[in-house]
mmCIF file of C-alpha atoms and ligand atoms in Angstrom:
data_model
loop_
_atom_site.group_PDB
_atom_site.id
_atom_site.type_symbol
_atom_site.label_atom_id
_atom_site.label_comp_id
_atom_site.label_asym_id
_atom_site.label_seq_id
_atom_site.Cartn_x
_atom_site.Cartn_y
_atom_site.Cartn_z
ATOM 1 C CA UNK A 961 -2.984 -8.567 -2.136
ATOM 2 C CA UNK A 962 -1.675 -5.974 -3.960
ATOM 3 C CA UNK A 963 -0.006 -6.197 -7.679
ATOM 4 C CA UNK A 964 2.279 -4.111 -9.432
ATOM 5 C CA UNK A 965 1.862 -4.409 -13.278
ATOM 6 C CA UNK A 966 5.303 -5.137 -15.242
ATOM 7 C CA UNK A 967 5.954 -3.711 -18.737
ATOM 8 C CA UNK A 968 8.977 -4.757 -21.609
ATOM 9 C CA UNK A 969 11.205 -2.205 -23.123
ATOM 10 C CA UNK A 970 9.842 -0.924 -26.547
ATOM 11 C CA UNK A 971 10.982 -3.570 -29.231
ATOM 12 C CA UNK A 972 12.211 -5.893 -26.794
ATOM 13 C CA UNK A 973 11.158 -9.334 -25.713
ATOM 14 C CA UNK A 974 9.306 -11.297 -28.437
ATOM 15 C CA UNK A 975 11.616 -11.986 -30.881
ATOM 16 C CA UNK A 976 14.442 -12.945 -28.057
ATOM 17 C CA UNK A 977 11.561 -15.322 -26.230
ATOM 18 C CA UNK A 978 11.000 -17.604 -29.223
ATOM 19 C CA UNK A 979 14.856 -18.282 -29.352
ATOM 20 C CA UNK A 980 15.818 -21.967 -29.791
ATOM 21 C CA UNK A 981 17.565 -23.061 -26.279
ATOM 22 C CA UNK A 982 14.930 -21.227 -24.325
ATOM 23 C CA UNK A 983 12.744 -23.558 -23.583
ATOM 24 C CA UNK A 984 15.955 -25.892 -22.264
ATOM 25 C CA UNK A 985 17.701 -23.472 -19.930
ATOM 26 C CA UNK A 986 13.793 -23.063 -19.026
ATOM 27 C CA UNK A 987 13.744 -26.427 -18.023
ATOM 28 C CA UNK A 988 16.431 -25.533 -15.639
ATOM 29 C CA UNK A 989 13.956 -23.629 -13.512
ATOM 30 C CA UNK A 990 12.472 -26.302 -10.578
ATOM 31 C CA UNK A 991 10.196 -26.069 -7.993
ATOM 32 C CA UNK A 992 11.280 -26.784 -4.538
ATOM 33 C CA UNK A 993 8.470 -29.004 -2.366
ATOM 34 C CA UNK A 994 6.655 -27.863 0.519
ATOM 35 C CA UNK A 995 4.588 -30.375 2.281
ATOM 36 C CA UNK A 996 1.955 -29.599 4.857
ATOM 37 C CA UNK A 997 3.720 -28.728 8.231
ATOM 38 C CA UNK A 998 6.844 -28.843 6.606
ATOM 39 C CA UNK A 999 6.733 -24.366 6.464
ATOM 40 C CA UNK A 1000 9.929 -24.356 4.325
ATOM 41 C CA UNK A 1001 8.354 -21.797 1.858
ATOM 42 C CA UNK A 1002 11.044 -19.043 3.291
ATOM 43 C CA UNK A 1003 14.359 -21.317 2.700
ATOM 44 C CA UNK A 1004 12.425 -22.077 -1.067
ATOM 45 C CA UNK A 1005 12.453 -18.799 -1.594
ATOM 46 C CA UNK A 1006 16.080 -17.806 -0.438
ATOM 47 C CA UNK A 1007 17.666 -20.815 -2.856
ATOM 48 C CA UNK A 1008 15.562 -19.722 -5.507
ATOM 49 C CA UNK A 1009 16.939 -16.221 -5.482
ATOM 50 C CA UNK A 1010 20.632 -17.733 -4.863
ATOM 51 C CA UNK A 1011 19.929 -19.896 -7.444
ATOM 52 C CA UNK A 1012 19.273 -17.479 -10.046
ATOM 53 C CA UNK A 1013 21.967 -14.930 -9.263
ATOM 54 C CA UNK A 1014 24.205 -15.837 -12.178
ATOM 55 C CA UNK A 1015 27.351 -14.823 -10.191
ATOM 56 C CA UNK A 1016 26.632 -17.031 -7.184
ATOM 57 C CA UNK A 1017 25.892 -19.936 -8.889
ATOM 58 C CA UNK A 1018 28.954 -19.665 -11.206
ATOM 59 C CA UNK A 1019 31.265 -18.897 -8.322
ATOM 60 C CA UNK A 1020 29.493 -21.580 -5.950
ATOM 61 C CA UNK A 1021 30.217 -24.920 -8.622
ATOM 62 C CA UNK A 1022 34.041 -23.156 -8.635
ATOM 63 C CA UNK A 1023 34.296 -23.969 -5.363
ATOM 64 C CA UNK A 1024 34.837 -27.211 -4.048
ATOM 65 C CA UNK A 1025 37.692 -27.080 -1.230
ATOM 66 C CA UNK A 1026 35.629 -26.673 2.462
ATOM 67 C CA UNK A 1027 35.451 -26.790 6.083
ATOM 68 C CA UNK A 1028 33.089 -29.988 5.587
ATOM 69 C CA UNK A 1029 30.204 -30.080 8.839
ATOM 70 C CA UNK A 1030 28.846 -33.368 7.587
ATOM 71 C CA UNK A 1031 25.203 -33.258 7.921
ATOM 72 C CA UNK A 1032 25.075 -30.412 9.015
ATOM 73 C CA UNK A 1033 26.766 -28.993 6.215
ATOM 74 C CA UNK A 1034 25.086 -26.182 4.449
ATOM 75 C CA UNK A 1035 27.928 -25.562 1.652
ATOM 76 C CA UNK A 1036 27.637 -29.260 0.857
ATOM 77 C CA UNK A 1037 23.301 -29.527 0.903
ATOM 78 C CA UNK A 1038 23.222 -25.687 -1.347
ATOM 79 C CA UNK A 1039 25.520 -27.790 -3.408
ATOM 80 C CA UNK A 1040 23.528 -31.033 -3.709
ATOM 81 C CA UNK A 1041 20.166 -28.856 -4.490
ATOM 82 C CA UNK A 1042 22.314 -26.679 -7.102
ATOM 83 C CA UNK A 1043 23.648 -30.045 -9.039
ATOM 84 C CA UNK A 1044 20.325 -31.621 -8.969
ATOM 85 C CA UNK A 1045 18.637 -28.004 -10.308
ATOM 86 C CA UNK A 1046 21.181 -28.898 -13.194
ATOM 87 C CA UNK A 1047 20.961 -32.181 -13.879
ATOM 88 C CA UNK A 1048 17.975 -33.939 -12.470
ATOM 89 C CA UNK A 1049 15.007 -34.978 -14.421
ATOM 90 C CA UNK A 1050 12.537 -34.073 -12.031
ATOM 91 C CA UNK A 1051 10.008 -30.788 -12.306
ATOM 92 C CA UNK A 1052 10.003 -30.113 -8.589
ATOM 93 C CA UNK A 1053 12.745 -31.156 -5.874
ATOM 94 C CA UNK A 1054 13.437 -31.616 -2.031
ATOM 95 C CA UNK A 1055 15.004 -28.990 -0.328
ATOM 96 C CA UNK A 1056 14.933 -31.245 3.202
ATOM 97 C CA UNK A 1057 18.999 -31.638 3.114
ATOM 98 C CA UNK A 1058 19.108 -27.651 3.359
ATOM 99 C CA UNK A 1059 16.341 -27.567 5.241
ATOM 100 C CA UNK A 1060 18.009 -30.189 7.642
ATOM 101 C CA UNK A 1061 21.353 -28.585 7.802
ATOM 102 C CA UNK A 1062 19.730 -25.243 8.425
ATOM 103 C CA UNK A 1063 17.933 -26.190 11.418
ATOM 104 C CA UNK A 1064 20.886 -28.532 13.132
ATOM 105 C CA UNK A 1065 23.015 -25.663 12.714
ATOM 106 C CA UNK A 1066 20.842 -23.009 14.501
ATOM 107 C CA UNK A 1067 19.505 -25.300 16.994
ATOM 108 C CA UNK A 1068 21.297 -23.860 19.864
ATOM 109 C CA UNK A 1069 19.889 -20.454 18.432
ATOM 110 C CA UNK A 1070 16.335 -21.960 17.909
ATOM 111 C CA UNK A 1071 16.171 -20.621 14.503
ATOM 112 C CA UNK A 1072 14.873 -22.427 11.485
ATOM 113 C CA UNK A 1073 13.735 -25.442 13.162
ATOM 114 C CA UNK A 1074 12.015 -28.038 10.984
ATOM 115 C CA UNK A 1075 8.400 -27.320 10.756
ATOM 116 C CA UNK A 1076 8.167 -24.204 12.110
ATOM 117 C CA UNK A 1077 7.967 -20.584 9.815
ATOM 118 C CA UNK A 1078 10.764 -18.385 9.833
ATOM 119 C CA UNK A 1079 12.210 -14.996 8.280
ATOM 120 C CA UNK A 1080 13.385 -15.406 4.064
ATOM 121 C CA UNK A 1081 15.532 -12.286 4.283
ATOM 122 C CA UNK A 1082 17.340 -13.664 7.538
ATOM 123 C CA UNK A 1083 17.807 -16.940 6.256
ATOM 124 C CA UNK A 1084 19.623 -15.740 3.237
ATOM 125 C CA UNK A 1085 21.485 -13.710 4.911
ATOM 126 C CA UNK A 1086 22.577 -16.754 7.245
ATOM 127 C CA UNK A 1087 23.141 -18.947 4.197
ATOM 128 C CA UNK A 1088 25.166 -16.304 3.278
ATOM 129 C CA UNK A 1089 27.662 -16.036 6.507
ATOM 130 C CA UNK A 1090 27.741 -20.099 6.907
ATOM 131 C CA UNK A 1091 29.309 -19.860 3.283
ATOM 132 C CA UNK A 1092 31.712 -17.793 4.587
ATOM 133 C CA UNK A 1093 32.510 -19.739 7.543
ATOM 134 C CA UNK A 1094 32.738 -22.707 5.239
ATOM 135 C CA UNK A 1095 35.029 -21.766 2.764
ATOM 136 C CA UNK A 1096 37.275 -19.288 6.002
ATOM 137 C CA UNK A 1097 36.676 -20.798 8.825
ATOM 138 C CA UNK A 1098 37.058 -17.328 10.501
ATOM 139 C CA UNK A 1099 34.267 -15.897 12.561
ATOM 140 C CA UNK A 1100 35.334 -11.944 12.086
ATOM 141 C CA UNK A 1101 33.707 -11.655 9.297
ATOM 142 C CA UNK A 1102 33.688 -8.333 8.634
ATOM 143 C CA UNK A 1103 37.440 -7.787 7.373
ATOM 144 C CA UNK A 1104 37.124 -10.815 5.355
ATOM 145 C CA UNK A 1105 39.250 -10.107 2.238
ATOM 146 C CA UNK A 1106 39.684 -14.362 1.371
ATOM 147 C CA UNK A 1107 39.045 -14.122 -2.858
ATOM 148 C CA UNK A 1108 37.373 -17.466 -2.810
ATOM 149 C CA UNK A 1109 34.439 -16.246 0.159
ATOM 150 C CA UNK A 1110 31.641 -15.270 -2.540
ATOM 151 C CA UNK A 1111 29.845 -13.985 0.517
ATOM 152 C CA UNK A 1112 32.376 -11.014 1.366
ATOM 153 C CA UNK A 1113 33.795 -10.930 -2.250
ATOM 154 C CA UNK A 1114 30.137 -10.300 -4.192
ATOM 155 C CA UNK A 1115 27.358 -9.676 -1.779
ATOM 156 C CA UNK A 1116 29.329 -7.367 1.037
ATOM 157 C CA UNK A 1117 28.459 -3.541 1.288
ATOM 158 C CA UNK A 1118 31.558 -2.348 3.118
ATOM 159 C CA UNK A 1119 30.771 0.525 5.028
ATOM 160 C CA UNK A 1120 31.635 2.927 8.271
ATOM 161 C CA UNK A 1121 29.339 5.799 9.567
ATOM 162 C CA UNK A 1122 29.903 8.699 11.595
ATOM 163 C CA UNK A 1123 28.365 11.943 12.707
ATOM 164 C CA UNK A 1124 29.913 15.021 11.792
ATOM 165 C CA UNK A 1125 29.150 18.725 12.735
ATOM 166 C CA UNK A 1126 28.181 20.956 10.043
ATOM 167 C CA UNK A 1127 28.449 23.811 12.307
ATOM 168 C CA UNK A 1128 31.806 22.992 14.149
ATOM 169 C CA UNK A 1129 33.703 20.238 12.267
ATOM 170 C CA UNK A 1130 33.550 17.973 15.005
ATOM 171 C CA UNK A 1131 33.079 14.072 14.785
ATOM 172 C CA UNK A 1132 32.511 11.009 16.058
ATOM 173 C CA UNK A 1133 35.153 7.868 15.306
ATOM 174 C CA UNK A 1134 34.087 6.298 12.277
ATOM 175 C CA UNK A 1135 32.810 2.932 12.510
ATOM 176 C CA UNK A 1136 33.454 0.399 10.363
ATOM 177 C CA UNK A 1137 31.138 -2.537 9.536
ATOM 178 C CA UNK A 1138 30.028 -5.094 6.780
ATOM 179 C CA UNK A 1139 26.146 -5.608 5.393
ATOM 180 C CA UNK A 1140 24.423 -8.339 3.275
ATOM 181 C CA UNK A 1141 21.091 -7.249 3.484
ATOM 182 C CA UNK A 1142 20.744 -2.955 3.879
ATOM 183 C CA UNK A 1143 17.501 -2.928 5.939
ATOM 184 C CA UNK A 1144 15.144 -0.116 5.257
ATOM 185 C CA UNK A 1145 12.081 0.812 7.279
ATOM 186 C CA UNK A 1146 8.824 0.920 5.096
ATOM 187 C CA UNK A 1147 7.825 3.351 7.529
ATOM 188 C CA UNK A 1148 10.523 5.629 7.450
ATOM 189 C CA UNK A 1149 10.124 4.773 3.338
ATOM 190 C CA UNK A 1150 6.834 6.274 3.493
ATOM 191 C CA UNK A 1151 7.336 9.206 4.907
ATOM 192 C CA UNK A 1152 9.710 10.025 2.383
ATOM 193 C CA UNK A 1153 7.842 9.311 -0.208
ATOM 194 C CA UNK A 1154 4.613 12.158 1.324
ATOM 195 C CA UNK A 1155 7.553 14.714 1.700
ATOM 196 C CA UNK A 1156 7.963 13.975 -2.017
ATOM 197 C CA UNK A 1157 4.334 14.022 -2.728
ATOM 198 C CA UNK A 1158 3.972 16.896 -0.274
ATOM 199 C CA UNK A 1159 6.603 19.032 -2.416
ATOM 200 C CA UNK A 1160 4.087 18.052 -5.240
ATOM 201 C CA UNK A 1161 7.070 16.570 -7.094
ATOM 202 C CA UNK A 1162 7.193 13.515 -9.001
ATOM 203 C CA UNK A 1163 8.131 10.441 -7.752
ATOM 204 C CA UNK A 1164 10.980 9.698 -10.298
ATOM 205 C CA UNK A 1165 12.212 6.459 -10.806
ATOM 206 C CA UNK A 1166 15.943 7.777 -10.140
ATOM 207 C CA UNK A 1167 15.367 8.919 -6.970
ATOM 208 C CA UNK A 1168 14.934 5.234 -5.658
ATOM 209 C CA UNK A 1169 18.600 5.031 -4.251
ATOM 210 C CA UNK A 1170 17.798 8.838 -2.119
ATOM 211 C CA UNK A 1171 14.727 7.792 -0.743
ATOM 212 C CA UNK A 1172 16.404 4.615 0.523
ATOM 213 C CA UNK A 1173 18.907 6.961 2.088
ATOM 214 C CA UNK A 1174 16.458 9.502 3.519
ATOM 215 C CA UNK A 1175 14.457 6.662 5.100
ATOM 216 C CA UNK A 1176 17.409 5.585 6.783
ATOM 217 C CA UNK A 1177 19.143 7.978 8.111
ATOM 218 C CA UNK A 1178 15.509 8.832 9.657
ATOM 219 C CA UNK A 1179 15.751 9.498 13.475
ATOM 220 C CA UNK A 1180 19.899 9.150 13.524
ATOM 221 C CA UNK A 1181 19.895 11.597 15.241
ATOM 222 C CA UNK A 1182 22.627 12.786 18.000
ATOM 223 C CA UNK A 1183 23.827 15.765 19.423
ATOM 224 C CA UNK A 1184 27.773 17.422 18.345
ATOM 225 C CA UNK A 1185 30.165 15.508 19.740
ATOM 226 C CA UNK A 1186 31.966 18.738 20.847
ATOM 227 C CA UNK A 1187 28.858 19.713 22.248
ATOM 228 C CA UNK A 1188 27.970 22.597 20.363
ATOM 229 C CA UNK A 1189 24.437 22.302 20.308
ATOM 230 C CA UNK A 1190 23.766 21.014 17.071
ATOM 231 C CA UNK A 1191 21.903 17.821 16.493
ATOM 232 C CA UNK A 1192 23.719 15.722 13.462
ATOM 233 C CA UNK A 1193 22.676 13.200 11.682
ATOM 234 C CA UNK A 1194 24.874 9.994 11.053
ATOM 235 C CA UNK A 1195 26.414 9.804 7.707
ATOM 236 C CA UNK A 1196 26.984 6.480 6.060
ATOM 237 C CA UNK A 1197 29.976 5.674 3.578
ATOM 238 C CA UNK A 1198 30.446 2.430 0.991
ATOM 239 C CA UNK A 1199 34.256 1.533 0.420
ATOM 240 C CA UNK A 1200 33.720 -1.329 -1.745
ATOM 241 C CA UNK A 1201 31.956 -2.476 -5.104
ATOM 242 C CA UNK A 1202 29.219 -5.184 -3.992
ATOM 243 C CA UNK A 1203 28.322 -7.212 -7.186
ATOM 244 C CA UNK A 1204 24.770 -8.205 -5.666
ATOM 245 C CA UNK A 1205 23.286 -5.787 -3.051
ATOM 246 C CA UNK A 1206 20.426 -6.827 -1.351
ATOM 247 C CA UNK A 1207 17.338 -5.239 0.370
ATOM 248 C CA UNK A 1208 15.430 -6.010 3.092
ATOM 249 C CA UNK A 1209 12.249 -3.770 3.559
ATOM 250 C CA UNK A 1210 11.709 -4.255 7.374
ATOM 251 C CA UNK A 1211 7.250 -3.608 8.287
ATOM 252 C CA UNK A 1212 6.084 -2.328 11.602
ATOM 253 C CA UNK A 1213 3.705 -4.505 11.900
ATOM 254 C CA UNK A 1214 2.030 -7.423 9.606
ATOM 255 C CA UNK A 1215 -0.923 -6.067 8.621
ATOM 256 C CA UNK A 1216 0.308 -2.802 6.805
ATOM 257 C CA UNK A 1217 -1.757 -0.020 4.668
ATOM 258 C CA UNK A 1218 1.320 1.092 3.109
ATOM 259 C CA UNK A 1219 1.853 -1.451 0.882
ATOM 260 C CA UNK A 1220 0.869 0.845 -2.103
ATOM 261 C CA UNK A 1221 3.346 3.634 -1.139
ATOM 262 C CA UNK A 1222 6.095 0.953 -0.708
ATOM 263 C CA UNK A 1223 5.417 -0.549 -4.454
ATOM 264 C CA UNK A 1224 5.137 2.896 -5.909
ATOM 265 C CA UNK A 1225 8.323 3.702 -4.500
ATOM 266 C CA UNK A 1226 10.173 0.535 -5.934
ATOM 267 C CA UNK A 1227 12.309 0.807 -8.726
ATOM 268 C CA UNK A 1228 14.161 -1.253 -11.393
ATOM 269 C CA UNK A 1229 17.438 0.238 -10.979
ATOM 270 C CA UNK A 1230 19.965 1.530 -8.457
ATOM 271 C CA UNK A 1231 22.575 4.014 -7.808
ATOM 272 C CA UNK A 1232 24.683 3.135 -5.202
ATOM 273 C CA UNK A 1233 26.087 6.722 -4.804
ATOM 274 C CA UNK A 1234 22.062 7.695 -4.002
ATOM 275 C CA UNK A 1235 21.847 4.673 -1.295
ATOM 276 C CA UNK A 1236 24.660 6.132 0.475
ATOM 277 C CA UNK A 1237 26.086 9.584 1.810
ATOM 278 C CA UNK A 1238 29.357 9.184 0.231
ATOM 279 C CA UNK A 1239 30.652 6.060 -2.308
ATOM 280 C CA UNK A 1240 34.493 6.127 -1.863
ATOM 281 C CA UNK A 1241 35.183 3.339 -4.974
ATOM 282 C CA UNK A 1242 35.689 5.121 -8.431
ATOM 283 C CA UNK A 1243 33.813 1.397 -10.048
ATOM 284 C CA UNK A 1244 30.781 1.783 -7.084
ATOM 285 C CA UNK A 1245 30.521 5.915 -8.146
ATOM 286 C CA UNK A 1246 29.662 4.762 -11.696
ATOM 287 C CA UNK A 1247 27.261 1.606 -11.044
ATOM 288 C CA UNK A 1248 23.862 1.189 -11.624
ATOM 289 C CA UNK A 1249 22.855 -1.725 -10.337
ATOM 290 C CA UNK A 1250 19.599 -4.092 -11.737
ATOM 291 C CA UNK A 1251 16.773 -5.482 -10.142
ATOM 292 C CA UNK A 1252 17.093 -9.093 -10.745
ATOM 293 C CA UNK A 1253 15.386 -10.752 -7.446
ATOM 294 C CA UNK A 1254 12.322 -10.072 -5.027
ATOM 295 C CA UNK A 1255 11.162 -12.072 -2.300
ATOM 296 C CA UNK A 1256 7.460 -11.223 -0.974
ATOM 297 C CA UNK A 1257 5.812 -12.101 2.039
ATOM 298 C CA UNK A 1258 1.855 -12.078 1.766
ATOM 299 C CA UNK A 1259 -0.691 -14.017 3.729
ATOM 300 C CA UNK A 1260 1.917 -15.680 6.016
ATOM 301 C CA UNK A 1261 3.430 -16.956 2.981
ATOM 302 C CA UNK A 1262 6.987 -16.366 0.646
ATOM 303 C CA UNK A 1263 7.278 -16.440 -2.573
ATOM 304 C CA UNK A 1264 9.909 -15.535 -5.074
ATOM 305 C CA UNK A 1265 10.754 -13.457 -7.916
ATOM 306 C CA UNK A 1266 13.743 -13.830 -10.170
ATOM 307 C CA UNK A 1267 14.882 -12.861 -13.404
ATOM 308 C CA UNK A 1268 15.950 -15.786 -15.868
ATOM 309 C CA UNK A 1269 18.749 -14.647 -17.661
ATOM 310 C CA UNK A 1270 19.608 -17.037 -20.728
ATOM 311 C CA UNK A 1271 15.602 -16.779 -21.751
ATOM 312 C CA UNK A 1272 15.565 -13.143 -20.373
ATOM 313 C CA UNK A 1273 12.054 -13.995 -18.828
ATOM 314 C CA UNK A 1274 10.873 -13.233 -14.837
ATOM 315 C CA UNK A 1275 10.060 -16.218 -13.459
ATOM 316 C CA UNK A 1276 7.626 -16.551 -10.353
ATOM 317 C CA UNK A 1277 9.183 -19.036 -7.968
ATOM 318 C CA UNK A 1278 5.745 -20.596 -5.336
ATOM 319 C CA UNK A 1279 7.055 -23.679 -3.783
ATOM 320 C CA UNK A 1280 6.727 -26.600 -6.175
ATOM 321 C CA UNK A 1281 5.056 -24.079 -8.669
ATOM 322 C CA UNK A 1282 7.215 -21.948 -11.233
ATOM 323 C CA UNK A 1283 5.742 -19.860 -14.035
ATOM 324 C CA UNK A 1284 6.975 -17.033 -16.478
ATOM 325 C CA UNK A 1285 5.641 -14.039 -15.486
ATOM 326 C CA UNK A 1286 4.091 -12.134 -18.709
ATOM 327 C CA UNK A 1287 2.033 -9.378 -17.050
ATOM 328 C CA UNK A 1288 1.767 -9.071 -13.423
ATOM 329 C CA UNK A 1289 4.321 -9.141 -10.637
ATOM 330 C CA UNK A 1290 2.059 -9.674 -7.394
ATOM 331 C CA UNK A 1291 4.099 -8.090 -4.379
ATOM 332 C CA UNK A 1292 3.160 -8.027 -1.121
ATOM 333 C CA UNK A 1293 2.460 -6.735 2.692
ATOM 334 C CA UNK A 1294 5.689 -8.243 4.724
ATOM 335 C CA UNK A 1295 9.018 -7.914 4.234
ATOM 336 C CA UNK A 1296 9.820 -7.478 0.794
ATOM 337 C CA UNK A 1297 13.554 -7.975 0.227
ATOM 338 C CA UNK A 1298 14.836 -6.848 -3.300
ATOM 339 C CA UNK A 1299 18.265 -8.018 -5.331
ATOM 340 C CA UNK A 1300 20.437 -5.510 -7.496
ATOM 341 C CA UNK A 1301 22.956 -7.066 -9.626
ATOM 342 C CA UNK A 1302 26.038 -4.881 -10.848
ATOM 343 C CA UNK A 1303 25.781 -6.840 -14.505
ATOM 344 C CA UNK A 1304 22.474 -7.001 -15.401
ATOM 345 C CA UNK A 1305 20.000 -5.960 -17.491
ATOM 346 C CA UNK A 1306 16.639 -7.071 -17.326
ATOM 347 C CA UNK A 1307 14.184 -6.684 -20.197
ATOM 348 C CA UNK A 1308 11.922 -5.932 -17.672
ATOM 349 C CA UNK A 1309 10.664 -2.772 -15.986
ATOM 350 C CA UNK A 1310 8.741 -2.330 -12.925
ATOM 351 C CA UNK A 1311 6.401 -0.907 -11.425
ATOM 352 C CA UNK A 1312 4.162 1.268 -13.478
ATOM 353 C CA UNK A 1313 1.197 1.193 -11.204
ATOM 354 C CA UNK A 1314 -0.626 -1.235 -8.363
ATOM 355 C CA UNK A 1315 -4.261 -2.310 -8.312
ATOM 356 C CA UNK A 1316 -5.536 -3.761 -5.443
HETATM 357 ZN ZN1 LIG B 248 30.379 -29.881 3.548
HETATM 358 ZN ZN1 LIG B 249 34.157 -13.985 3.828
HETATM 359 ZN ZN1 LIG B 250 29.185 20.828 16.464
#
C-alpha cells in the first residue's frame, strides 16, 4: 500500500475547523454497510463520491418528476439513500435498495449482481446514464441537451476527434461523442512522466492536464488520410463546460509497480485546455477545475475519498467506517478514478510525496 502525504495551505484550516456547525454538517457524513459476501464496497464508494459532489446532490433533491422503474428504480433508491444521509439518525446505513436496483437492472448484462465484486468507476458511470434515462427516457444519449438531465448537463465532456495532416492539410471526419469518465492508461501515464524525468525537468504540478493528454493520445496513431505518408496522431476537442469531470486511471494489470509514478503524477488541480488538444468554450478555456473526489482500489478492495465542503475537511469514506483525514491520503494499485469540480476549492493539497 502506498500513501501520498496531504498538506493545508499556509494559514488555512484550524481556525475554519473549530467553527460552530461543523461538527453537525459532520454528522451528515454516514457509512454505508457491507456485510460479508455482500461485495458492495464499489457501489459504497460511487454514492459516497455522488454524495459529496455539492452540485449533484443539490440538483438531484430538485428533481422529483421521473420515468419511475419501481424496484428497479435507481433514481428513486439514490434518492431514498440521499434523504436518509440527511435525515436519519443512524451512523451507518443500507445501501441494499441501490444495490438491488443496480443488479435487476443489469441482469440481462450480468453486471453488478448481488454478491459478486464489480468495477467503482463503471458503476458510477452507469448510475450516471440510468439518471439520464430516468429523468429523458431517450437512449441517444450523447446529444442530450434536456436542462433537468444532471448527467449530460454537469458531468458530460462533449467532445469530437479527428486526425489531421500537418504536412498536407488533410483530415479525417470529425467524430463527435460524449464522456463521463476520460479514461487514461497508467501505462501510457508513466511513460510520460520518464520522458519528463528523462528531459531532467521537473514534474510540475501544472502540467497534470498535458500529461493526461500525452498519455492519451499515446499510440493514436494513423496514417494521412490523403495518403501522403505521414503518420498523424488523433486530436481531441471539448465543446462544452463539464461542471464535474471525472477520471478513470485504467491498470494493465492488478498487481502494478507503478503505483509511485502514478501518485507522483497526481495533482490537485486541472486545466481543461491541458487535458485536451483544443477547448472550443470561452468558460472551459478559463477553468481550473478542483480535486474534490478519489476512489482507490487496493487489495481487492474500494474505498473513497471526498472533500467535505461546509467543514472544509477530506473525509475517508471505508464502508461503514468514515474518518477526517488530517495527514495521510492512502491511494492505491487499481483503478484510481479522480473528481474535478469547476467550483471548488479545497483547503487541501496533494500529493507532496509517497512512502511505501
Ligand atoms: Zn423511480
Ligand atoms: Zn441526458
Ligand atoms: Zn498528409
Amino acid at each position: 500500500m502506498a500513501w501520498v502525504k496531504m498538506f493545508k495551505k499556509p494559514g488555512g484550516g484550524l481556525k475554519k475547523s473549530y467553527q460552530p456547525g461543523s461538527m453537525l454538517s459532520l454528522a451528515l457524513t454516514k457509512g454505508l454497510l457491507n456485510e460479508p459476501g455482500q461485495n458492495s464496497c464499489f457501489l459504497n464508494s460511487a454514492v459516497q463520491v455522488l454524495w459529496q459532489l455539492d452540485i449533484f446532490r443539490r440538483s438531484l433533491r430538485q428533481l422529483s418528476g421521473h420515468f419511475c422503474l419501481g424496484d428497479a428504480c435507481i433514481f428513486c433508491a439514490l434518492k431514498s439513500i440521499f434523504s436518509q444521509f440527511q435525515q436519519s439518525r443512524e451512523r451507518v446505513l443500507p445501501s441494499d435498495s441501490l444495490r438491488n436496483a443496480l443488479a435487476e437492472t443489469f441482469k440481462d448484462e450480468q453486471r453488478f449482481q448481488l454478491g459478486l465484486m464489480d468495477d467503482a468507476a463503471e458503476c458510477f458511470e452507469n448510475i450516471l446514464e440510468r439518471i439520464h434515462l430516468h429523468i429523458v427516457s431517450d437512449t441517444a444519449s450523447d446529444a442530450c441537451s434536456s436542462k433537468s438531465c444532471i448527467t449530460h448537463q454537469k458531468f458530460a465532456m462533449m467532445l469530437y476527434e479527428q486526425f489531421v495532416c500537418r504536412c498536407c492539410g488533410a483530415s479525417s471526419d470529425p467524430h463527435p461523442f460524449t464522456e463521463l469518465v476520460h479514461y487514461v492508461s497508467t501505462t501510457a501515464l508513466c511513460q510520460q512522466v520518464d520522458r519528463i524525468m528523462g528531459k531532467n525537468e521537473r514534474l510540475r504540478s501544472d502540467m497534470f492536464g498535458e500529461l493526461l493528454q500525452a498519455a492519451n493520445n499515446t499510440g493514436d496513431l494513423r496514417s494521412c488520410p490523403s495518403n501522403c505518408g505521414q503518420s498523424i496522431k488523433i486530436r481531441r476537442v471539448l465543446m462544452n463546460c463539464p461542471e464535474i469531470v471525472t477520471i478513470g486511471f485504467v491498470w494493465d494489470a492488478e498487481q502494478s509497480d507503478l503505483t509511485d509514478d502514478v501518485i507522483r503524477s497526481l495533482a490537485p488541480r486541472l486545466n481543461l485546455s491541458g487535458l485536451f488538444n483544443r477547448v472550443t468554450d470561452e468558460n472551459a478555456k478559463r477553468s481550473e477545475l478542483h480535486l474534490v473526489g478519489m476512489i482507490c482500489f487496493s487489495s481487492k478492495h474500494y474505498s473513497a475519498f471526498a472533500y467535505h465542503t461546509k467543514s472544509s475537511k477530506w473525509m475517508f469514506f471505508d464502508d461503514a467506517t468514515v474518518k477526517e483525514v488530517r495527514n495521510y491520503i492512502p491511494t492505491s494499485r487499481g483503478h484510481c478514478f479522480l473528481q474535478f469540480d469547476r467550483h471548488k476549492i479545497p483547503d487541501v493539497v496533494l500529493p507532496q510525496h509517497s512512502v511505501k
